[in-house]
PDB file of C-alpha atoms in Angstrom:
ATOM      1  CA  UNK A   1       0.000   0.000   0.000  1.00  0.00           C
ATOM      2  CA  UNK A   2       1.442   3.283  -1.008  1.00  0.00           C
ATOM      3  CA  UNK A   3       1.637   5.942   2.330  1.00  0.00           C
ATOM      4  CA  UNK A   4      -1.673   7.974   2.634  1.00  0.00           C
ATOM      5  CA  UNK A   5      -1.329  11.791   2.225  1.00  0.00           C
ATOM      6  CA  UNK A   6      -1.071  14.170   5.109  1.00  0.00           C
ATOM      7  CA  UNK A   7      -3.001  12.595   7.773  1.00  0.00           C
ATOM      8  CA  UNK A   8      -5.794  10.553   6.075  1.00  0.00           C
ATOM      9  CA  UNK A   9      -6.673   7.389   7.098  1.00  0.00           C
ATOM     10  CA  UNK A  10      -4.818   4.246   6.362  1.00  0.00           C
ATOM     11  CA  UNK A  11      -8.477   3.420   4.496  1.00  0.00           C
ATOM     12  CA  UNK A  12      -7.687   5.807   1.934  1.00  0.00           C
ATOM     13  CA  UNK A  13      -4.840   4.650   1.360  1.00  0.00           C
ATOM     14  CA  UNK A  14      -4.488   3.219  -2.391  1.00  0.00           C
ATOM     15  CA  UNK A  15      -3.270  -0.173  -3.237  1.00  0.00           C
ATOM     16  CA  UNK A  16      -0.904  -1.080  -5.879  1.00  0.00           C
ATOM     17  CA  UNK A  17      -0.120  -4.760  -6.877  1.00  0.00           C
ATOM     18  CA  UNK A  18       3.120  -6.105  -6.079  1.00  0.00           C
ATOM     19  CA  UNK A  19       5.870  -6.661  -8.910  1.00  0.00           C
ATOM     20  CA  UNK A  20       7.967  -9.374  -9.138  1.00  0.00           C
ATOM     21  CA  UNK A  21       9.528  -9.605 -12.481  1.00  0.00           C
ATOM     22  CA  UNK A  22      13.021  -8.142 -13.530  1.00  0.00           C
ATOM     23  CA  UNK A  23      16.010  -7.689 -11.233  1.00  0.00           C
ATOM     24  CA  UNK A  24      17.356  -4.755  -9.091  1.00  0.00           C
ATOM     25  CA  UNK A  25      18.570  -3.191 -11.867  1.00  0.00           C
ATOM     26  CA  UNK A  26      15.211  -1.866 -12.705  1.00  0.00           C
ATOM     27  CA  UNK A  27      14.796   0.007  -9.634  1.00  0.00           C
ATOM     28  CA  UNK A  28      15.118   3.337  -9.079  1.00  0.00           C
ATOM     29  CA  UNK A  29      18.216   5.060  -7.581  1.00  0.00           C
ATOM     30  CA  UNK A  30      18.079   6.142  -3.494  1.00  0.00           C
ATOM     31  CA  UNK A  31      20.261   9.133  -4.626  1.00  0.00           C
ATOM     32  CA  UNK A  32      20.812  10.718  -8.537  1.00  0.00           C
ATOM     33  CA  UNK A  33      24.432  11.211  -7.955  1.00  0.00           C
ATOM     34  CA  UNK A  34      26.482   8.823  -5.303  1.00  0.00           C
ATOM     35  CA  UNK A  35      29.954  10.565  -5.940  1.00  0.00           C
ATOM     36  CA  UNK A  36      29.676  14.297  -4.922  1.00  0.00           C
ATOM     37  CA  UNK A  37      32.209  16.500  -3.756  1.00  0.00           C
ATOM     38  CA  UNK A  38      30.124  17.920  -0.591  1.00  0.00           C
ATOM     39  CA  UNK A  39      28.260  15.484   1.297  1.00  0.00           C
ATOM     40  CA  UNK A  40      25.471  18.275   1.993  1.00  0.00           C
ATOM     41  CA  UNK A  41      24.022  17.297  -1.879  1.00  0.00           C
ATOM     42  CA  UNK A  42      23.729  14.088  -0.965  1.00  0.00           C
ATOM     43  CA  UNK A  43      19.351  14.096  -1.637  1.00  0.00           C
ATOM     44  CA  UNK A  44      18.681  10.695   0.798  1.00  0.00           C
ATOM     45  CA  UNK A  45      21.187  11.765   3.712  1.00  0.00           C
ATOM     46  CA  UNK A  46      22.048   8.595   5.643  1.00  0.00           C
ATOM     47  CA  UNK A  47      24.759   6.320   6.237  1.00  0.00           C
ATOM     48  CA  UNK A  48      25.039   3.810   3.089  1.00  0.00           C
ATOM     49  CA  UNK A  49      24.779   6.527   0.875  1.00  0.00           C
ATOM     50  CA  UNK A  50      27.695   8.727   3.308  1.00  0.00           C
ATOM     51  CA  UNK A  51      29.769   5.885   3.120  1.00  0.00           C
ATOM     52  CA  UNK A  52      29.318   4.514  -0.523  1.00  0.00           C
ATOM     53  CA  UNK A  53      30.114   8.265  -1.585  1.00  0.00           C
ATOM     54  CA  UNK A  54      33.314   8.605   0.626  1.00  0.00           C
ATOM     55  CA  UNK A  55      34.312   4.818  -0.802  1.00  0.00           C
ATOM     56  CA  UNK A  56      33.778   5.965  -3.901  1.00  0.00           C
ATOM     57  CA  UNK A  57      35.595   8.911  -3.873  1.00  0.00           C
ATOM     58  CA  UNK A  58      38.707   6.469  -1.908  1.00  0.00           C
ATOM     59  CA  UNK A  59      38.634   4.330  -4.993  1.00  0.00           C
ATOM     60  CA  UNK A  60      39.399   7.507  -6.925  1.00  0.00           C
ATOM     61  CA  UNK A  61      42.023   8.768  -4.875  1.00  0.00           C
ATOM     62  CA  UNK A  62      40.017  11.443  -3.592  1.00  0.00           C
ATOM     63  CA  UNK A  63      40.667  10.865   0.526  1.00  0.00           C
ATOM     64  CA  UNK A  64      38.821  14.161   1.114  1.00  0.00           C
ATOM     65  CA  UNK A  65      34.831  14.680   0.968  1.00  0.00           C
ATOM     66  CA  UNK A  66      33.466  18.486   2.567  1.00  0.00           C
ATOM     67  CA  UNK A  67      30.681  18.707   4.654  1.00  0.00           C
ATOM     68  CA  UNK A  68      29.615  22.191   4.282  1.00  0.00           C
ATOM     69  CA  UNK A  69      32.217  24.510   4.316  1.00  0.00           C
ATOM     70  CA  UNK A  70      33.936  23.943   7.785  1.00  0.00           C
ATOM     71  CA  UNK A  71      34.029  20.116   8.160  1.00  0.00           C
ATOM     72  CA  UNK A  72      36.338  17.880   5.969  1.00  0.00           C
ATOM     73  CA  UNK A  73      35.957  14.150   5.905  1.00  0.00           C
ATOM     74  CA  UNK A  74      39.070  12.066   5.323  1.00  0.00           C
ATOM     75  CA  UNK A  75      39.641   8.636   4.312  1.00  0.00           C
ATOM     76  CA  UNK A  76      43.265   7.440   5.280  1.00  0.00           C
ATOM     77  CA  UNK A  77      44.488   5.757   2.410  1.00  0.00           C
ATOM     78  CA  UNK A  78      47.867   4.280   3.849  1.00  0.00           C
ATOM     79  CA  UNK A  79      50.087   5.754   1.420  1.00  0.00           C
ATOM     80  CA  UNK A  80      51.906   8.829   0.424  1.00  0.00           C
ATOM     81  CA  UNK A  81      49.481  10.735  -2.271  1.00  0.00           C
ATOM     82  CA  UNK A  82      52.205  13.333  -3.686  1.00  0.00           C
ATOM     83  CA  UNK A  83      50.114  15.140  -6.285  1.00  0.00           C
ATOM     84  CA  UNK A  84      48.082  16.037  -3.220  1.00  0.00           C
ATOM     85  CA  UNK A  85      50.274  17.802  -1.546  1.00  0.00           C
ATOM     86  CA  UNK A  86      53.270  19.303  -3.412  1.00  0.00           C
ATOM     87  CA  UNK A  87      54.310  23.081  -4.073  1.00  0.00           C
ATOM     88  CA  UNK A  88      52.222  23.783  -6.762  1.00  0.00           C
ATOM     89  CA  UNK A  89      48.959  22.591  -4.586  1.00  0.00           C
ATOM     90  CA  UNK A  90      49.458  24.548  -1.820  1.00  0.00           C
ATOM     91  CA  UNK A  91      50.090  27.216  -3.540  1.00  0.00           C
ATOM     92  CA  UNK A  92      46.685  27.205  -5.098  1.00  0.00           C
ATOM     93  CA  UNK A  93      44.835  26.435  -1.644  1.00  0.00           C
ATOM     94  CA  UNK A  94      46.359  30.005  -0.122  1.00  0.00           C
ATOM     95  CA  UNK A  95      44.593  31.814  -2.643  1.00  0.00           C
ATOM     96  CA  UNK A  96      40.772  30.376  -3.286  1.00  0.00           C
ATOM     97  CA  UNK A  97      38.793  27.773  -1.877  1.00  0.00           C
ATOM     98  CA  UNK A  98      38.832  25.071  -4.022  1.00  0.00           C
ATOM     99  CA  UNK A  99      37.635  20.663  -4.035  1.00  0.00           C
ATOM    100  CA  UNK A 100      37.659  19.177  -0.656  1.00  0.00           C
ATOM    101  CA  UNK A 101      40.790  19.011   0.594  1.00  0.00           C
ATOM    102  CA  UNK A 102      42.790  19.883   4.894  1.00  0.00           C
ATOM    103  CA  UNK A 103      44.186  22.553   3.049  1.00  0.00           C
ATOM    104  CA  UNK A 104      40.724  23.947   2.367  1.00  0.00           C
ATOM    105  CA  UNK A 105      40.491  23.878   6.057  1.00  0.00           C
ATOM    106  CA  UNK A 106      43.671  25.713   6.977  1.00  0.00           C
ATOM    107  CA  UNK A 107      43.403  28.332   4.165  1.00  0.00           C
ATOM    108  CA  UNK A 108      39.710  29.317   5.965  1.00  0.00           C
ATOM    109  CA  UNK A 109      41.294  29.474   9.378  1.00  0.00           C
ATOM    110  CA  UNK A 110      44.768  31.409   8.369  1.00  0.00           C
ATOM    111  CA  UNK A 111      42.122  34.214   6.278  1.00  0.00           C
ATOM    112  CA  UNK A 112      40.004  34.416   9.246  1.00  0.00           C
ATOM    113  CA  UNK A 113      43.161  35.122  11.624  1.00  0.00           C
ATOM    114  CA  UNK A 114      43.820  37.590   9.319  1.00  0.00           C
ATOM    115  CA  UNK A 115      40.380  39.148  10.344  1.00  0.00           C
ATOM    116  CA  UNK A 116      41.373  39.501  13.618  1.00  0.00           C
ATOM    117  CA  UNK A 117      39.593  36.180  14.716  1.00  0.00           C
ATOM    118  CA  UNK A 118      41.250  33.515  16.365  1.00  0.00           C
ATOM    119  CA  UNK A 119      40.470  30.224  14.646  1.00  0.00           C
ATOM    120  CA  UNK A 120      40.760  26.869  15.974  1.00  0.00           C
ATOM    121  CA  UNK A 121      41.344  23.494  13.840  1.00  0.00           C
ATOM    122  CA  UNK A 122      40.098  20.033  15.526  1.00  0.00           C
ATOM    123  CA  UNK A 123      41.359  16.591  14.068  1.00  0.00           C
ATOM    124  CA  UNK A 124      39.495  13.845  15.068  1.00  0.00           C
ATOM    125  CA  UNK A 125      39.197  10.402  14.891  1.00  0.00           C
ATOM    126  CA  UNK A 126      40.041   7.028  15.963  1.00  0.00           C
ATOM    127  CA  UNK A 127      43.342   5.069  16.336  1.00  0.00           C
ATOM    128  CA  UNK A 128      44.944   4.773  12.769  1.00  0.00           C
ATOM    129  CA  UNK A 129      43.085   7.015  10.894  1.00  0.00           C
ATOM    130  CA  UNK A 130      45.891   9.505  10.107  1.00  0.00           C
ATOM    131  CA  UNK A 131      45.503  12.651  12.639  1.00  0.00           C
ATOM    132  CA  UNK A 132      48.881  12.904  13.725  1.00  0.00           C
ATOM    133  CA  UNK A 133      49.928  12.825  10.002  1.00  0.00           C
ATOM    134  CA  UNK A 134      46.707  15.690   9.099  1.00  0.00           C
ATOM    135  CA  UNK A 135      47.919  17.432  11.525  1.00  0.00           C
ATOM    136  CA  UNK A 136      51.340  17.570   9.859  1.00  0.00           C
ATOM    137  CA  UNK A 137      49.764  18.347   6.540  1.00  0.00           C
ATOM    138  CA  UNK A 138      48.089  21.329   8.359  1.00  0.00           C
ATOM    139  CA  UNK A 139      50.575  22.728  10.534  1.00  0.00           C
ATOM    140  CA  UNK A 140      52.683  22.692   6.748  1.00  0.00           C
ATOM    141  CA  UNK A 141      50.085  24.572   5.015  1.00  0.00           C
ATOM    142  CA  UNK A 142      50.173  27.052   7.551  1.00  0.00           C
ATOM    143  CA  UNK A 143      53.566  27.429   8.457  1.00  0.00           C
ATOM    144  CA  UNK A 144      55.212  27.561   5.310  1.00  0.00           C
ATOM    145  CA  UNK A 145      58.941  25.712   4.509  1.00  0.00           C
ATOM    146  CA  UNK A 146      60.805  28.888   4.962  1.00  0.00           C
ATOM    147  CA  UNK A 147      60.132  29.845   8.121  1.00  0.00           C
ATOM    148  CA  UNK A 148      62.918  29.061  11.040  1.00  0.00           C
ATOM    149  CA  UNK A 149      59.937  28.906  13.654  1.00  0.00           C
ATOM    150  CA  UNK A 150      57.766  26.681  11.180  1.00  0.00           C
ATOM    151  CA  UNK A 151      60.668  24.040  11.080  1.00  0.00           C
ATOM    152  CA  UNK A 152      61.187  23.978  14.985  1.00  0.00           C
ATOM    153  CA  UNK A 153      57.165  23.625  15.293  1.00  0.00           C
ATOM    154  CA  UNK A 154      57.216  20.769  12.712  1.00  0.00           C
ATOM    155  CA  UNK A 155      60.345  19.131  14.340  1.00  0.00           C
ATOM    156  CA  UNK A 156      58.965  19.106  18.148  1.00  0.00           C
ATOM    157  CA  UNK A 157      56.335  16.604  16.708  1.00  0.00           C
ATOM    158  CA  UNK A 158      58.466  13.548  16.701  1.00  0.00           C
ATOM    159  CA  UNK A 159      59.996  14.081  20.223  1.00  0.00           C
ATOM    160  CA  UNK A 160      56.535  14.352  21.849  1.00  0.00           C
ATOM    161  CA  UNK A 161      55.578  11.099  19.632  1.00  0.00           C
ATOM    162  CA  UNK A 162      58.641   9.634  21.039  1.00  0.00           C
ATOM    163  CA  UNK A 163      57.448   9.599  24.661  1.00  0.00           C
ATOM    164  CA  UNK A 164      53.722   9.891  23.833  1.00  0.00           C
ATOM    165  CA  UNK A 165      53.218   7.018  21.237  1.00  0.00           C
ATOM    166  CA  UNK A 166      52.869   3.388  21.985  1.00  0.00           C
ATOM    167  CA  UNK A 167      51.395   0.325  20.008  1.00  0.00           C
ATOM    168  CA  UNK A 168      48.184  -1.079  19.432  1.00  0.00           C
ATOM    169  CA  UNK A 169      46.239  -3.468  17.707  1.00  0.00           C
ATOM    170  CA  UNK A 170      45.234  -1.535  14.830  1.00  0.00           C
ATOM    171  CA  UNK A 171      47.953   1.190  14.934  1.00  0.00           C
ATOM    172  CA  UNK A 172      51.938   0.691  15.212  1.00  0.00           C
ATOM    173  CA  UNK A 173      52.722   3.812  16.349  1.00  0.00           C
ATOM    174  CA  UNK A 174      49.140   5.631  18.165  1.00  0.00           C
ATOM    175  CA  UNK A 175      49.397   8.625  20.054  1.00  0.00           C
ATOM    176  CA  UNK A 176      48.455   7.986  23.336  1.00  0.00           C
ATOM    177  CA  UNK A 177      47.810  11.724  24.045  1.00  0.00           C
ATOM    178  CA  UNK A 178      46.192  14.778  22.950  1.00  0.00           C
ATOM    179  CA  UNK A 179      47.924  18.211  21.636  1.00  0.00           C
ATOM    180  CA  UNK A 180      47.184  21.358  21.857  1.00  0.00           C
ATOM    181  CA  UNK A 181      49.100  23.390  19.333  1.00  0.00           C
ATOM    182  CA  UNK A 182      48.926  27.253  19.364  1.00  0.00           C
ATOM    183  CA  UNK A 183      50.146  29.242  16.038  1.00  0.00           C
ATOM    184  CA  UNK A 184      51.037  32.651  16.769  1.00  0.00           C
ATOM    185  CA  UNK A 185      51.452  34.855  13.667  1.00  0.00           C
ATOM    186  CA  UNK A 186      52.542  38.588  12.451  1.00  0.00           C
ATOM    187  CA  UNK A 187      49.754  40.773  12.856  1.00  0.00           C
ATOM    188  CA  UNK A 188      50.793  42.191   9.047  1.00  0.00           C
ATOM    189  CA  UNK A 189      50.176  39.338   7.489  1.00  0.00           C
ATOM    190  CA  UNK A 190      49.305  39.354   4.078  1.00  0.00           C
ATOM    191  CA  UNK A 191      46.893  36.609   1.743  1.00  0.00           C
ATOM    192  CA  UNK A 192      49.149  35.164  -1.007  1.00  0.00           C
ATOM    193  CA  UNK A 193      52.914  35.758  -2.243  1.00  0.00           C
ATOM    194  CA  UNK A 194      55.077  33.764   0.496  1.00  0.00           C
ATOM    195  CA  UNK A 195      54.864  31.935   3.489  1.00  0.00           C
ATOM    196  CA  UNK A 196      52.471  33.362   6.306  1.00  0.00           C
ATOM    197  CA  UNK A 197      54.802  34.965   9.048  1.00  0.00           C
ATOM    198  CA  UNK A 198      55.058  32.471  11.705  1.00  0.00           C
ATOM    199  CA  UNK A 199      56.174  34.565  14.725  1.00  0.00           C
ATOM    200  CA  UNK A 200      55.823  31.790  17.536  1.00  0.00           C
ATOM    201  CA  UNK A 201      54.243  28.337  18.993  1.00  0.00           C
ATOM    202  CA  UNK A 202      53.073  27.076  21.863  1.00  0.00           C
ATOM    203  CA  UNK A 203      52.294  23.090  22.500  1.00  0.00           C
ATOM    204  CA  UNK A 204      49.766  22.156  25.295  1.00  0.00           C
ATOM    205  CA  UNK A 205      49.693  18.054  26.093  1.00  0.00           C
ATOM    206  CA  UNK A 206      46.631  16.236  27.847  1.00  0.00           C
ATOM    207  CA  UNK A 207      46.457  12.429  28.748  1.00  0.00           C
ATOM    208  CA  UNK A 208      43.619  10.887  26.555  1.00  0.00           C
TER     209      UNK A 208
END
């Protein structure tokens, strides 16, 4: 029986006759496109069609699916993806906001610093799915490769790993803690041409 409209009675509600010839194949799509770039067009929101989109997108080598314009959805693929994130890449994130991507993410934050707004960036996610290495990606979007500061920010990482890391089933080397990491940057800071000006750090630790 098809639903009734509004709130009529189930009485009024007309049959159809079952079918039972032909296969799935004849059967009408949940959603018209599966692969999207923000998860927001999904039109049935749920979580097949969340997951068959971010699989599909994997299987492309697309790790990275937005969710409106503040969230980011990754996919850890367990191996390097260099055309993702060389020179030429970054370079394009610092100046629009392009596909779904953590640079997306820390290009929005670093403009809105430059409002005069402090920003905040949270990675999360469970053991093995590749937050200590976003994080990396991030804090090198943001810093820059120039930048004397940048490299001593980037370089602390493995000596807190080193006493903060331990093994576990499903991750060889899983930080153990959480970190707070505070970017401090020139207040005349400018969008485009060069590395922002790092000026400073500071790195907060809490047990998980």
């Amino acid at each position: 029986a098809r639903r009734p409209a509004d709130d009529a009675s189930l009485e009024s509600c007309p049959y159809v006759e079952l079918q039972t010839e032909g296969d799935a194949s004849t059967l009408p799509q949940q959603n018209t496109k599966s692969n999207v770039e923000d998860l927001v067009a999904l039109d049935r929101l749920h979580e097949a069609s969340v997951l068959w989109c971010l699989r599909e997108r994997f299987m492309k080598g697309k790790p990275y699916t937005r969710t409106g314009d503040d969230i980011v959805v990754a996919v850890n693929p367990f191996k390097w993806l260099p055309q993702l994130y060389d020179a030429q890449t970054r370079e394009r994130y610092g100046e629009k906001q392009d596909e779904a991507h953590a640079y997306s993410i820390s290009n929005r934050a670093f403009r809105g610093v430059l409002q005069g707004r402090d920003q905040s960036i949270l990675v999360s996610g469970e053991s093995g799915a590749g937050k200590t290495e976003t994080v990396k990606i991030l804090l090198r979007h943001l810093c820059g490769d120039s930048s004397d500061v940048a490299s001593r920010v980037l370089d602390a990482a493995p000596l807190l790993e080193s006493f903060g890391n331990a093994k576990t089933i499903r991750n060889d080397n899983s930080s153990r803690f959480g970190k707070f990491t505070q970017l401090e940057f020139d207040a005349t800071a400018r969008v485009g041409g060069g590395d922002p000006p790092l000026v400073g750090s500071r790195c907060r630790t809490y047990l998980l």
